[in-house]
XYZ file of C-alpha atoms in Angstrom:
787
model
C 0.000 0.000 0.000
C 1.372 3.402 -0.929
C 2.957 5.404 1.881
C 2.521 2.595 4.367
C 4.237 3.549 7.643
C 5.057 0.053 8.911
C 5.209 1.535 12.410
C 3.838 -1.401 14.371
C 4.735 -1.182 18.065
C 4.991 -4.482 19.873
C 4.086 -5.062 23.499
C 6.568 -4.377 26.248
C 7.261 -0.746 25.396
C 7.050 1.396 28.554
C 3.791 3.254 29.064
C 4.896 6.831 28.825
C 7.408 6.584 25.988
C 6.857 8.894 23.069
C 9.581 7.339 20.828
C 9.454 4.262 18.640
C 11.991 1.472 18.189
C 13.641 1.292 14.797
C 15.299 3.693 12.380
C 13.725 7.126 12.050
C 13.296 6.878 8.304
C 10.988 3.891 8.743
C 8.357 5.548 10.885
C 8.417 9.260 10.152
C 8.570 10.368 13.801
C 11.309 11.730 15.980
C 12.020 8.976 18.467
C 14.387 7.461 20.988
C 15.566 3.855 20.817
C 14.374 2.115 23.985
C 16.244 -0.839 25.417
C 15.689 -0.405 29.153
C 12.053 -1.143 30.031
C 12.473 0.580 33.387
C 13.231 3.915 31.731
C 10.985 6.838 32.642
C 11.032 10.143 30.803
C 12.285 12.756 33.275
C 10.161 15.860 33.741
C 12.207 18.226 35.920
C 9.842 21.195 35.678
C 6.562 19.320 35.637
C 4.754 16.413 37.230
C 6.324 13.016 37.094
C 4.751 10.053 35.389
C 3.190 8.822 38.624
C 1.411 12.120 39.237
C 3.241 12.873 42.502
C 5.024 15.963 41.222
C 8.454 14.502 42.089
C 11.296 14.332 39.573
C 12.010 10.640 38.993
C 14.652 11.164 36.338
C 18.403 11.258 36.927
C 19.995 14.657 36.882
C 23.654 13.905 37.480
C 26.368 12.231 35.479
C 25.408 9.155 33.581
C 21.895 10.441 32.868
C 20.566 8.117 30.167
C 18.875 11.017 28.397
C 22.026 13.106 28.384
C 24.108 10.277 26.933
C 21.548 9.246 24.334
C 21.883 11.401 21.192
C 18.307 10.546 20.140
C 16.720 11.611 23.431
C 14.692 14.782 23.664
C 17.106 17.433 25.028
C 16.686 17.995 28.738
C 17.335 21.713 28.385
C 14.196 22.003 26.233
C 12.211 20.171 28.883
C 13.476 22.572 31.565
C 12.366 25.501 29.418
C 8.950 23.954 28.862
C 9.567 23.532 25.129
C 7.762 20.237 24.818
C 6.821 18.710 21.483
C 3.413 17.760 20.115
C 2.813 14.022 20.277
C 1.204 11.812 17.680
C -0.120 8.295 18.055
C -0.547 6.058 15.027
C -0.341 2.362 14.286
C -0.850 0.607 10.968
C -2.543 -2.337 12.669
C -5.670 -0.254 13.163
C -6.217 -0.520 9.406
C -6.828 -4.253 9.825
C -10.388 -3.582 10.947
C -12.305 -4.016 7.697
C -15.729 -5.072 6.506
C -16.066 -8.858 6.263
C -18.950 -8.546 3.793
C -17.167 -8.658 0.437
C -20.365 -8.189 -1.568
C -20.875 -6.144 -4.733
C -20.414 -2.917 -2.705
C -17.666 -3.681 -0.190
C -16.696 -0.057 0.432
C -17.796 1.368 3.767
C -17.633 5.025 4.912
C -15.540 4.042 7.938
C -12.711 2.918 5.679
C -9.174 1.895 6.800
C -7.683 4.506 4.475
C -9.076 7.305 6.683
C -6.111 7.233 9.072
C -3.632 6.557 6.260
C -4.704 9.727 4.432
C -4.339 11.798 7.590
C -0.804 10.538 8.182
C 0.066 11.159 4.544
C -1.102 14.772 4.922
C 1.060 15.127 8.053
C 4.132 13.875 6.148
C 3.550 15.919 3.018
C 3.241 19.092 5.075
C 6.343 18.489 7.177
C 4.752 17.633 10.496
C 6.623 14.322 10.847
C 10.294 13.662 10.133
C 11.135 11.651 7.011
C 14.892 12.239 6.646
C 17.980 10.200 7.496
C 19.828 9.576 10.775
C 22.377 12.341 10.242
C 19.651 14.926 9.743
C 17.776 13.519 12.721
C 20.705 14.057 15.109
C 21.057 17.659 13.961
C 17.349 18.355 14.393
C 17.242 16.839 17.884
C 20.111 19.082 18.979
C 18.771 22.285 17.385
C 14.966 22.165 16.987
C 13.510 18.936 18.383
C 9.955 20.304 18.658
C 9.876 21.097 14.938
C 8.262 17.702 14.332
C 5.691 15.541 16.114
C 7.125 12.984 18.549
C 5.918 9.438 18.616
C 3.469 8.139 21.234
C 3.448 4.367 20.687
C 0.083 2.675 20.607
C -0.601 -0.516 22.493
C -3.500 -2.807 23.148
C -5.752 -1.659 25.956
C -6.245 -4.179 28.730
C -9.556 -5.717 29.680
C -9.412 -3.899 33.023
C -8.983 -0.534 31.305
C -11.842 -1.139 28.881
C -14.125 -2.325 31.663
C -13.746 0.988 33.495
C -16.601 2.153 31.253
C -17.877 -1.014 29.511
C -19.678 -4.026 30.896
C -17.501 -7.187 30.872
C -20.065 -8.931 28.653
C -19.514 -6.317 25.967
C -15.752 -6.849 26.084
C -16.314 -10.593 25.678
C -18.650 -10.001 22.697
C -15.987 -7.984 20.877
C -13.248 -10.459 21.843
C -15.207 -13.379 20.417
C -15.269 -11.710 17.001
C -11.618 -12.738 16.573
C -12.624 -16.396 16.814
C -15.559 -16.349 14.418
C -15.489 -17.610 10.837
C -15.673 -15.265 7.883
C -19.164 -16.549 7.128
C -20.327 -15.734 10.631
C -18.700 -12.293 10.518
C -20.486 -11.541 7.255
C -23.782 -12.588 8.771
C -23.230 -10.320 11.787
C -22.258 -7.393 9.545
C -25.300 -7.834 7.334
C -27.514 -7.887 10.401
C -25.961 -4.944 12.230
C -24.939 -2.585 9.425
C -28.331 -0.881 9.274
C -30.595 1.272 11.403
C -29.295 2.556 14.705
C -26.742 -0.269 15.102
C -24.898 0.776 11.915
C -21.921 -1.520 12.531
C -19.668 -3.853 10.600
C -17.120 -6.359 11.948
C -14.160 -8.345 10.604
C -11.653 -10.939 11.702
C -9.224 -8.297 13.066
C -11.827 -5.959 14.548
C -11.037 -6.990 18.123
C -7.285 -6.383 17.776
C -7.732 -3.058 16.005
C -10.246 -1.922 18.619
C -7.829 -2.743 21.448
C -5.083 -0.712 19.767
C -7.446 2.192 19.084
C -8.453 2.325 22.750
C -4.853 1.818 23.866
C -3.705 4.609 21.560
C -6.232 6.979 23.116
C -5.051 5.973 26.598
C -1.369 6.508 25.841
C -2.049 9.815 24.088
C -3.997 11.235 27.004
C -1.544 9.918 29.596
C 1.399 11.446 27.751
C -0.333 14.829 27.792
C -1.289 14.591 31.466
C 2.211 13.429 32.504
C 3.798 16.305 30.613
C 5.992 14.260 28.281
C 4.353 16.145 25.410
C 2.578 19.503 25.491
C -0.402 18.193 23.536
C -1.089 15.331 21.164
C -3.141 13.915 18.299
C -4.257 10.273 18.290
C -4.902 9.163 14.707
C -6.974 6.122 15.653
C -9.795 3.933 14.408
C -12.325 2.413 14.800
C -13.964 5.457 16.390
C -15.676 5.254 19.746
C -18.172 7.929 20.798
C -21.338 5.958 19.845
C -20.358 2.790 21.716
C -22.597 2.277 24.739
C -21.786 0.764 28.117
C -22.995 -2.633 26.937
C -23.186 -2.453 23.137
C -21.346 -1.423 19.992
C -23.039 0.890 17.499
C -22.411 3.577 14.893
C -19.084 2.206 13.547
C -17.810 2.106 17.176
C -16.695 -0.931 19.216
C -15.014 0.435 22.358
C -15.559 4.020 23.475
C -11.963 5.249 23.295
C -12.228 8.700 24.886
C -14.156 7.697 28.045
C -11.741 4.795 28.566
C -8.768 7.145 28.325
C -10.434 9.717 30.584
C -11.159 7.201 33.348
C -7.655 5.693 33.157
C -6.101 9.171 33.458
C -8.240 9.957 36.493
C -7.193 6.687 38.114
C -3.479 6.902 37.262
C -3.072 10.648 37.950
C -5.528 11.413 40.765
C -3.630 14.459 41.964
C -3.276 16.262 38.644
C -6.152 14.982 36.541
C -9.428 15.189 38.394
C -11.647 17.283 36.100
C -11.790 16.546 32.359
C -13.547 18.388 29.557
C -14.581 16.232 26.597
C -15.446 18.414 23.619
C -17.143 16.432 20.853
C -17.428 18.250 17.523
C -18.354 15.193 15.468
C -21.491 15.956 13.419
C -23.278 13.092 15.212
C -24.179 13.182 18.881
C -21.848 11.111 21.058
C -24.584 9.194 22.805
C -22.131 6.728 24.352
C -19.993 9.367 26.037
C -23.068 11.206 27.284
C -24.595 8.119 28.853
C -21.345 6.928 30.462
C -20.848 10.229 32.283
C -24.511 11.188 32.761
C -24.107 11.487 36.553
C -20.378 12.233 36.770
C -19.596 15.686 38.237
C -15.947 15.598 37.146
C -16.493 15.019 33.423
C -17.913 17.934 31.441
C -19.231 16.663 28.124
C -20.031 19.244 25.432
C -21.309 18.020 22.084
C -21.855 20.075 18.919
C -23.940 17.999 16.548
C -26.857 18.001 14.147
C -29.975 17.073 16.112
C -32.763 17.830 13.630
C -35.472 17.269 16.247
C -34.115 13.798 16.974
C -34.265 12.623 13.351
C -30.515 12.768 12.629
C -28.321 9.800 13.582
C -28.132 8.388 16.238
C -31.711 9.584 16.717
C -33.958 8.611 19.580
C -32.884 5.678 21.796
C -35.021 2.565 21.799
C -35.542 3.066 25.517
C -37.531 6.310 25.985
C -36.045 6.672 29.478
C -32.565 7.160 27.996
C -31.571 10.729 27.078
C -30.925 11.686 23.474
C -29.000 14.612 22.005
C -31.687 17.210 22.755
C -30.821 20.637 24.097
C -32.653 19.997 27.345
C -30.556 16.953 28.305
C -28.279 18.375 31.017
C -27.230 15.331 33.058
C -28.617 14.026 36.330
C -27.742 13.609 39.998
C -24.267 14.861 40.831
C -23.654 15.343 37.100
C -26.514 17.775 36.509
C -25.252 20.612 34.325
C -22.192 18.647 33.211
C -23.833 17.549 29.957
C -24.262 20.203 27.268
C -25.848 19.434 23.931
C -25.573 22.052 21.211
C -27.851 20.230 18.808
C -28.345 22.087 15.522
C -31.835 22.232 14.075
C -30.628 21.045 10.662
C -27.632 20.219 8.504
C -25.851 22.956 6.595
C -24.133 24.560 9.588
C -20.767 26.195 8.987
C -18.045 28.413 10.414
C -20.435 31.115 11.647
C -22.514 28.723 13.712
C -19.562 26.793 15.179
C -17.584 29.908 16.084
C -20.676 31.432 17.684
C -21.244 28.241 19.676
C -17.662 28.376 20.966
C -17.809 32.063 21.840
C -21.261 32.050 23.447
C -21.458 28.608 25.084
C -18.373 26.378 24.933
C -15.577 28.641 26.108
C -17.442 30.525 28.883
C -18.596 27.252 30.448
C -15.218 25.566 29.891
C -13.378 28.392 31.675
C -15.841 28.251 34.560
C -15.380 24.463 34.800
C -11.559 24.891 34.719
C -10.534 21.383 33.588
C -7.225 19.642 34.239
C -7.312 18.016 30.794
C -9.145 18.668 27.533
C -9.942 15.745 25.249
C -11.366 16.510 21.820
C -13.543 13.802 20.315
C -12.522 14.984 16.897
C -14.912 13.784 14.256
C -14.465 15.667 10.988
C -17.775 14.775 9.360
C -19.064 18.332 9.850
C -16.261 19.441 7.518
C -17.102 20.993 4.167
C -17.122 18.212 1.596
C -18.355 15.387 3.811
C -21.602 14.191 2.247
C -22.828 12.298 5.325
C -22.636 15.388 7.517
C -23.642 17.924 4.831
C -22.190 20.799 6.860
C -19.595 23.408 5.910
C -16.992 23.752 8.665
C -13.658 24.801 7.163
C -10.165 23.639 8.207
C -9.547 27.182 9.425
C -12.524 26.956 11.751
C -11.238 23.672 13.208
C -7.904 25.413 13.775
C -9.551 28.297 15.617
C -11.640 25.989 17.789
C -8.504 24.022 18.693
C -6.640 27.222 19.482
C -9.382 28.346 21.861
C -9.359 24.996 23.657
C -5.570 25.252 24.073
C -6.176 28.162 26.453
C -7.603 25.658 28.942
C -5.902 23.219 31.345
C -2.497 24.804 30.842
C -2.598 23.749 27.201
C -3.067 20.045 27.978
C -5.144 19.046 24.951
C -5.446 15.525 23.558
C -7.186 15.083 20.196
C -8.687 11.661 19.472
C -10.047 10.933 16.019
C -13.722 9.969 15.744
C -15.735 10.174 12.493
C -15.199 11.914 9.166
C -15.624 10.045 5.911
C -14.502 12.264 3.044
C -10.772 11.536 2.709
C -9.814 14.984 1.460
C -11.951 16.819 4.015
C -10.754 14.730 6.954
C -7.093 15.105 5.927
C -7.235 18.895 5.534
C -9.166 19.346 8.760
C -6.911 17.065 10.810
C -3.859 18.815 9.353
C -5.198 22.225 10.432
C -5.749 20.927 13.967
C -2.276 19.344 14.162
C -0.564 22.489 12.872
C -2.354 24.516 15.540
C -1.275 22.065 18.252
C 2.312 22.500 17.090
C 2.129 26.252 17.538
C 1.125 27.641 14.160
C -1.321 30.529 14.328
C -4.792 29.740 12.988
C -5.403 31.316 9.594
C -7.284 34.579 9.251
C -10.867 33.811 8.356
C -14.024 35.665 7.464
C -16.747 34.510 9.833
C -20.148 34.481 8.126
C -23.288 35.573 9.904
C -25.002 32.949 11.971
C -28.428 31.819 10.761
C -31.472 32.938 12.767
C -32.477 29.385 13.582
C -28.980 28.541 14.826
C -28.985 31.675 16.999
C -32.243 30.434 18.533
C -30.587 27.084 19.252
C -27.754 28.806 21.132
C -30.231 30.956 23.059
C -32.100 27.829 24.125
C -28.886 26.084 25.183
C -27.987 29.112 27.280
C -31.407 29.072 28.928
C -31.213 25.354 29.723
C -27.705 25.688 31.187
C -28.292 28.937 33.092
C -29.342 27.178 36.333
C -25.971 25.377 36.486
C -23.436 27.906 35.178
C -22.921 31.467 36.372
C -21.643 32.562 32.962
C -24.907 31.509 31.289
C -27.210 33.518 33.558
C -26.878 37.116 32.289
C -29.896 37.892 30.140
C -31.675 34.604 30.934
C -34.924 34.608 32.898
C -35.729 31.827 35.362
C -39.325 31.186 34.323
C -40.131 28.915 37.264
C -38.877 31.584 39.655
C -40.959 34.179 37.827
C -44.052 32.022 38.218
C -43.316 31.569 41.903
C -43.400 35.373 42.159
C -46.768 35.536 40.331
C -45.120 37.101 37.293
C -46.736 37.182 33.849
C -45.390 37.379 30.336
C -45.327 40.948 29.023
C -47.266 39.721 25.989
C -50.238 38.910 28.224
C -49.889 42.126 30.232
C -49.938 44.216 27.056
C -53.008 42.418 25.754
C -54.799 42.911 29.063
C -53.993 46.627 28.837
C -55.373 46.720 25.297
C -58.483 44.899 26.422
C -59.024 47.302 29.312
C -58.532 50.345 27.075
C -60.938 49.075 24.434
C -63.466 48.089 27.099
C -63.289 51.458 28.822
C -63.559 53.370 25.553
C -65.940 51.215 23.502
C -67.145 48.433 25.753
C -65.327 45.769 23.703
C -65.390 42.294 25.237
C -63.385 39.086 24.710
C -64.910 36.413 22.524
C -64.635 32.940 24.001
C -62.970 30.413 21.658
C -64.490 26.997 22.283
C -61.615 24.960 20.915
C -59.227 22.997 23.146
C -56.178 23.697 20.977
C -56.912 27.397 20.591
C -58.436 28.299 23.941
C -55.265 28.969 25.946
C -53.412 30.764 23.127
C -56.388 32.998 22.240
C -57.725 33.766 25.691
C -58.404 37.544 25.592
C -56.981 37.714 22.058
C -60.310 38.115 20.163
C -62.212 41.277 21.193
C -65.523 42.489 19.738
C -67.645 45.619 20.092
C -71.005 45.419 21.834
C -73.906 44.836 19.514
C -71.658 43.489 16.770
C -74.318 40.943 15.882
C -76.543 43.751 14.539
C -73.830 45.842 12.861
C -74.337 46.575 9.156
C -70.673 47.495 8.655
C -67.855 45.474 10.165
C -64.051 45.603 10.233
C -62.205 42.396 11.167
C -58.536 43.080 11.988
C -56.132 40.115 12.142
C -52.799 41.421 13.388
C -49.456 40.631 14.999
C -48.916 41.657 18.639
C -47.820 45.252 19.374
C -44.185 46.132 18.816
C -41.932 46.453 21.883
C -39.039 48.922 22.074
C -36.610 48.869 24.977
C -33.319 50.507 25.943
C -31.367 48.156 28.280
C -29.024 49.416 30.951
C -25.547 49.557 29.351
C -23.885 48.009 32.419
C -26.014 45.058 33.463
C -28.349 44.728 30.463
C -31.403 45.089 32.706
C -34.583 46.495 31.182
C -36.766 48.851 33.200
C -40.390 49.654 32.457
C -39.823 53.395 32.077
C -37.288 52.664 29.330
C -39.695 50.431 27.422
C -42.388 51.432 24.918
C -45.263 49.546 23.327
C -46.353 50.699 19.882
C -49.840 49.678 18.818
C -50.594 50.839 15.275
C -53.946 49.055 15.255
C -55.653 51.293 17.813
C -56.067 54.214 15.385
C -57.887 51.997 12.919
C -60.210 50.723 15.642
C -60.921 54.305 16.751
C -61.741 55.337 13.201
C -63.872 52.292 12.426
C -66.014 52.691 15.536
C -66.457 56.404 14.847
C -67.840 55.453 11.427
C -70.365 53.048 12.883
C -68.453 49.846 12.166
C -68.641 46.831 14.382
C -65.071 45.713 15.110
C -63.540 42.290 15.704
C -59.946 42.665 16.843
C -57.873 39.436 16.572
C -54.414 39.561 18.139
C -52.358 36.580 16.898
C -49.660 35.550 19.431
C -46.178 34.705 18.211
C -46.225 31.534 20.278
C -48.609 28.779 21.315
C -49.362 28.663 25.030
C -48.750 25.337 26.748
C -49.264 24.228 30.356
C -45.545 23.346 30.629
C -44.470 26.761 29.334
C -41.174 26.983 31.283
C -38.801 28.170 28.570
C -37.177 31.543 29.117
C -36.918 32.005 25.377
C -39.725 30.802 23.149
C -39.140 31.303 19.416
C -41.940 32.476 17.177
C -44.140 29.786 15.732
C -42.936 28.774 12.287
C -45.178 29.318 9.267
C -46.528 25.763 9.216
C -47.675 26.016 12.845
C -49.041 29.530 12.293
C -50.914 28.400 9.169
C -52.592 25.502 10.994
C -53.475 27.726 13.937
C -55.008 30.479 11.787
C -56.868 28.021 9.576
C -58.642 26.610 12.607
C -59.237 30.026 14.171
C -60.600 31.802 11.080
C -62.726 28.794 10.210
C -64.178 28.762 13.728
C -64.910 32.516 13.710
C -66.497 32.366 10.258
C -68.665 29.333 10.968
C -69.872 30.454 14.391
C -70.011 34.235 14.074
C -69.175 36.107 10.893
C -71.336 34.248 8.410
C -74.287 34.401 10.839
C -74.181 38.191 11.229
C -76.526 40.352 9.141
C -73.619 42.502 7.963
C -73.740 44.294 4.614
C -70.170 45.626 4.355
C -67.533 43.284 5.822
C -63.903 44.341 5.532
C -60.848 42.290 6.457
C -57.529 43.799 7.481
C -54.381 41.656 7.821
C -51.265 43.048 9.507
C -47.846 41.379 9.599
C -47.454 37.609 9.579
C -51.012 37.324 10.848
C -52.298 38.373 7.432
C -51.933 34.686 6.598
C -55.330 34.440 8.320
C -56.916 36.382 5.450
C -55.569 33.856 2.974
C -56.718 30.833 4.984
C -60.246 32.251 5.300
C -60.587 33.016 1.584
C -59.283 29.606 0.524
C -61.023 27.415 3.105
C -64.423 29.139 3.230
C -66.726 30.386 0.449
C -66.576 33.889 1.865
C -65.816 36.313 -0.965
C -69.502 37.027 -1.646
C -69.844 38.454 1.887
C -66.601 40.482 1.922
C -66.584 44.117 0.722
C -62.793 44.579 0.661
C -59.423 43.559 2.056
C -56.487 45.651 3.281
C -53.133 44.035 4.119
C -49.859 45.399 5.477
C -46.915 43.126 4.696
C -43.249 43.297 5.692
C -42.557 39.555 5.563
C -43.547 36.747 3.224
C -46.007 37.635 0.486
C -48.581 34.874 0.192
C -50.657 34.211 -2.942
C -54.399 33.613 -2.780
C -55.353 30.846 -5.181
C -57.987 28.139 -4.966
C -58.222 24.812 -6.748
C -62.022 24.850 -6.530
C -62.726 28.534 -7.192
C -61.048 29.733 -10.370
C -62.354 33.273 -9.861
C -60.910 33.757 -6.378
C -57.552 35.229 -7.485
C -59.234 37.702 -9.842
C -61.688 38.737 -7.127
C -58.812 39.213 -4.668
C -56.994 41.466 -7.148
C -60.041 43.689 -7.658
C -61.039 43.942 -4.013
C -57.766 44.402 -2.099
C -55.094 46.894 -1.188
C -51.837 45.124 -0.232
C -49.226 47.562 1.127
C -45.725 46.048 0.947
C -42.691 47.453 2.809
C -40.316 49.571 0.764
C -37.316 47.331 1.489
C -39.125 44.078 0.674
C -37.080 41.751 -1.559
C -39.859 41.618 -4.134
C -38.965 45.160 -5.231
C -35.254 44.387 -5.692
C -35.719 42.009 -8.624
C -37.754 42.946 -11.730
C -38.847 39.335 -12.183
C -40.129 39.149 -8.619
C -41.866 42.498 -9.014
C -43.685 41.297 -12.121
C -44.705 38.171 -10.254
C -46.078 40.163 -7.329
C -48.159 42.264 -9.685
C -50.094 39.210 -10.825
C -53.625 38.878 -9.570
C -53.103 36.140 -6.994
C -51.045 38.535 -4.821
C -53.809 41.153 -4.809
C -53.289 44.804 -5.661
C -49.713 45.199 -4.377
C -48.615 48.738 -3.532
C -45.034 49.644 -2.670
C -44.955 51.671 0.516
C -42.422 54.515 0.813
C -41.626 53.415 4.393
C -40.608 50.261 6.286
C -41.995 48.608 9.393
C -45.609 47.767 10.074
C -46.291 50.657 12.448
C -44.806 53.227 10.063
C -46.682 51.738 7.112
C -50.004 51.790 8.944
C -49.513 55.449 9.893
C -48.339 56.392 6.387
C -51.343 54.878 4.607
C -54.095 55.489 7.129
C -55.840 58.238 5.146
C -55.602 56.182 1.945
C -57.129 53.155 3.674
C -59.900 55.217 5.234
C -60.741 56.783 1.872
C -60.645 53.418 0.079
C -62.953 51.760 2.614
C -65.273 54.777 2.747
C -65.549 54.893 -1.039
C -66.395 51.208 -1.244
C -69.006 51.546 1.505
C -70.566 54.574 -0.196
C -70.644 52.851 -3.567
C -72.204 49.702 -2.132
C -74.827 51.773 -0.264
C -75.641 53.714 -3.431
C -76.015 50.520 -5.409
C -78.310 49.092 -2.762
C -80.452 52.282 -2.853
C -80.499 52.119 -6.612
C -81.806 48.577 -6.462
C -84.445 49.582 -3.917
C -85.579 52.570 -6.038
C -85.645 50.503 -9.197
C -82.730 51.832 -11.334
C -81.891 55.345 -10.113
C -80.195 57.458 -12.884
C -76.448 56.923 -13.007
C -75.571 60.564 -12.353
C -77.648 60.505 -9.170
C -75.744 57.427 -8.030
C -72.378 59.161 -8.517
C -73.630 62.303 -6.751
C -74.862 60.205 -3.853
C -71.517 58.404 -3.615
C -69.531 61.661 -3.672
C -71.741 63.151 -0.958
C -71.204 60.118 1.282
C -67.426 60.194 0.695
C -67.164 63.923 1.510
C -69.103 63.414 4.727
C -66.841 60.503 5.675
C -63.657 62.490 4.958
C -64.856 65.315 7.178
C -65.421 62.789 9.951
C -61.925 61.335 9.334
C -60.281 64.743 9.740
C -62.142 65.215 12.997
C -60.921 61.817 14.248
C -57.299 62.520 13.225
C -57.275 65.847 15.080
C -58.489 64.220 18.296
C -56.665 60.897 18.142
C -53.771 59.833 20.354
C -50.412 58.533 19.246
C -51.493 54.865 19.243
C -49.187 53.829 22.111
C -50.045 52.091 25.342
């Protein structure tokens, strides 16, 4: 095989050695020939290998390191100039799929680690010269290259620190099974949540992978290297306490973490495991679910539990959801940053590190950082379908190196595109060796991802001081009889409209809608007998607040509520209209409403909610009223309610006109059963669209918006719903008044049996002039529309 390292390390090599037997040109690492198995690497200025802090190495004449020309120079150790370690062993490539069918290739391919090592060599991270050059480098710049941490097979006792003995036996027995039996097992397990294949050398490779992780982490803790990268496989973070899954046999990182805690109790008590694999590390989470000394942070695609590994078969077992924070003594020590979808990139990952990972990590103050380094979120990996760049991996590594005195151990997990995994691993290794991360342009974070981070902060706020600023403890608020400002504002609106016009709430007799729309639908008294009616479906009032610049607190006297709807209600009532005011909340109320931050309902939820609401109001109220001139007004996202009513109810014959104010998505009105609906909507609507709306930036979109199914679209000279409603109030009043006058004139004409046309026009103009005079009177006496 091309570029094969042939760097197999046999048993018997001392635990903490970072050098490999054999000539340097054969393995590509700086090394020291080891012949004395009792040798321990001296660490004069750091902790010894046994964790006691005492210097166990010789310092006088005859020092084996001083006399050995291939030893790492003691003067560099005294100065703290330690090298970066690297663990690799060709034998880990022996784990391969036993099912040699028509499609034998598997994403977790042996060439994954080979390609990473090739990238390290080609970019000068490992030494590939001759002995003469090696001696010169060791004397002058020994930390120029990575130093070898030999892999070994993990022992049963080490593996069983986190795994059940029966699981160890199951993996061990694979080495004694026939090829036919291995194929049968692979065919059975390589699907669904198990997603696993096995081969005749799987057991041996898995032992070396776990042993490599152990030796890498121990070398970092003991101080024989400053940091290290374990290029190992098979990966581990999906393996459960008692089962293999997700390409993983033994869970390498938890094994290494527990061994380090046991072997170095004085200097390695608290460990941070940062898992940036695109899949949630369910195995690591479950192994340390109640452990107060292991902080597990996972950045992964969650996708509402649909992305692998998905929901556990046992509903009592936690998944990768944001609300899974640990239990018992380990509560708060489990942090899931589970993205809502694939497609995340540098902006989202850097924001997660800056807002969540690093503040909590610094507060935790670990003794060791282990990175479960899957590179399947890297740009180019089709399984992950995310866009994290090598530069971003470098920056994340660099930030983690500020923790634990720089003691960082990187252990390979997933990553299945060979080019992407090689470039990403190379960027991480170069950063470990001291190269500055590249300058990068950080794109803006998506709105949905920002909501994810806000939710994570809210869930973790009870356990971490750094997460509390700006986060409200909802349960504490409820204990103090607090209420959401949304409900307080609506109660104030209700009281104002009751005091001024006697408007009362309309009870919504629907289980799903009742709680959300309690006090949200208000009607004027006597609406059942009104001949003219205005139904306003609108978003909640707009809040404006100026926080304190020091502590970010928000006080009531620095907060304003702008209600652009109130002027229209005042005008309509003054003109003898009955009014139905429908305030559409941005969220759905639930009994377990304990979230400090509740995102707005998405369009699908809003559409279903408004379809049921408008249908209920039409069936039980509006169509039963003896109203002659019914006008609908839609404001903001809530104007979707106008569309749902027109499409789902045969209502256009009862509606005199429609006015909409839009600053978000423009929604077409088109029916499969009523071919005339779009044309009617065009002729009987005024749709005011914000000046900065995207539809005006593209001529093709503008032409599309001008088609009949979008109504009569009018570009507003201003932006924002409140400004638009104020800007076009006189136009709307005149448009409604003219349509009312015309419809009244036509009705009189029908009653008087064909009144002459000129008399009709004169009658209409007289009615309009009278209405305009009333409008001017209202405008001169109206308030500013604010609560």
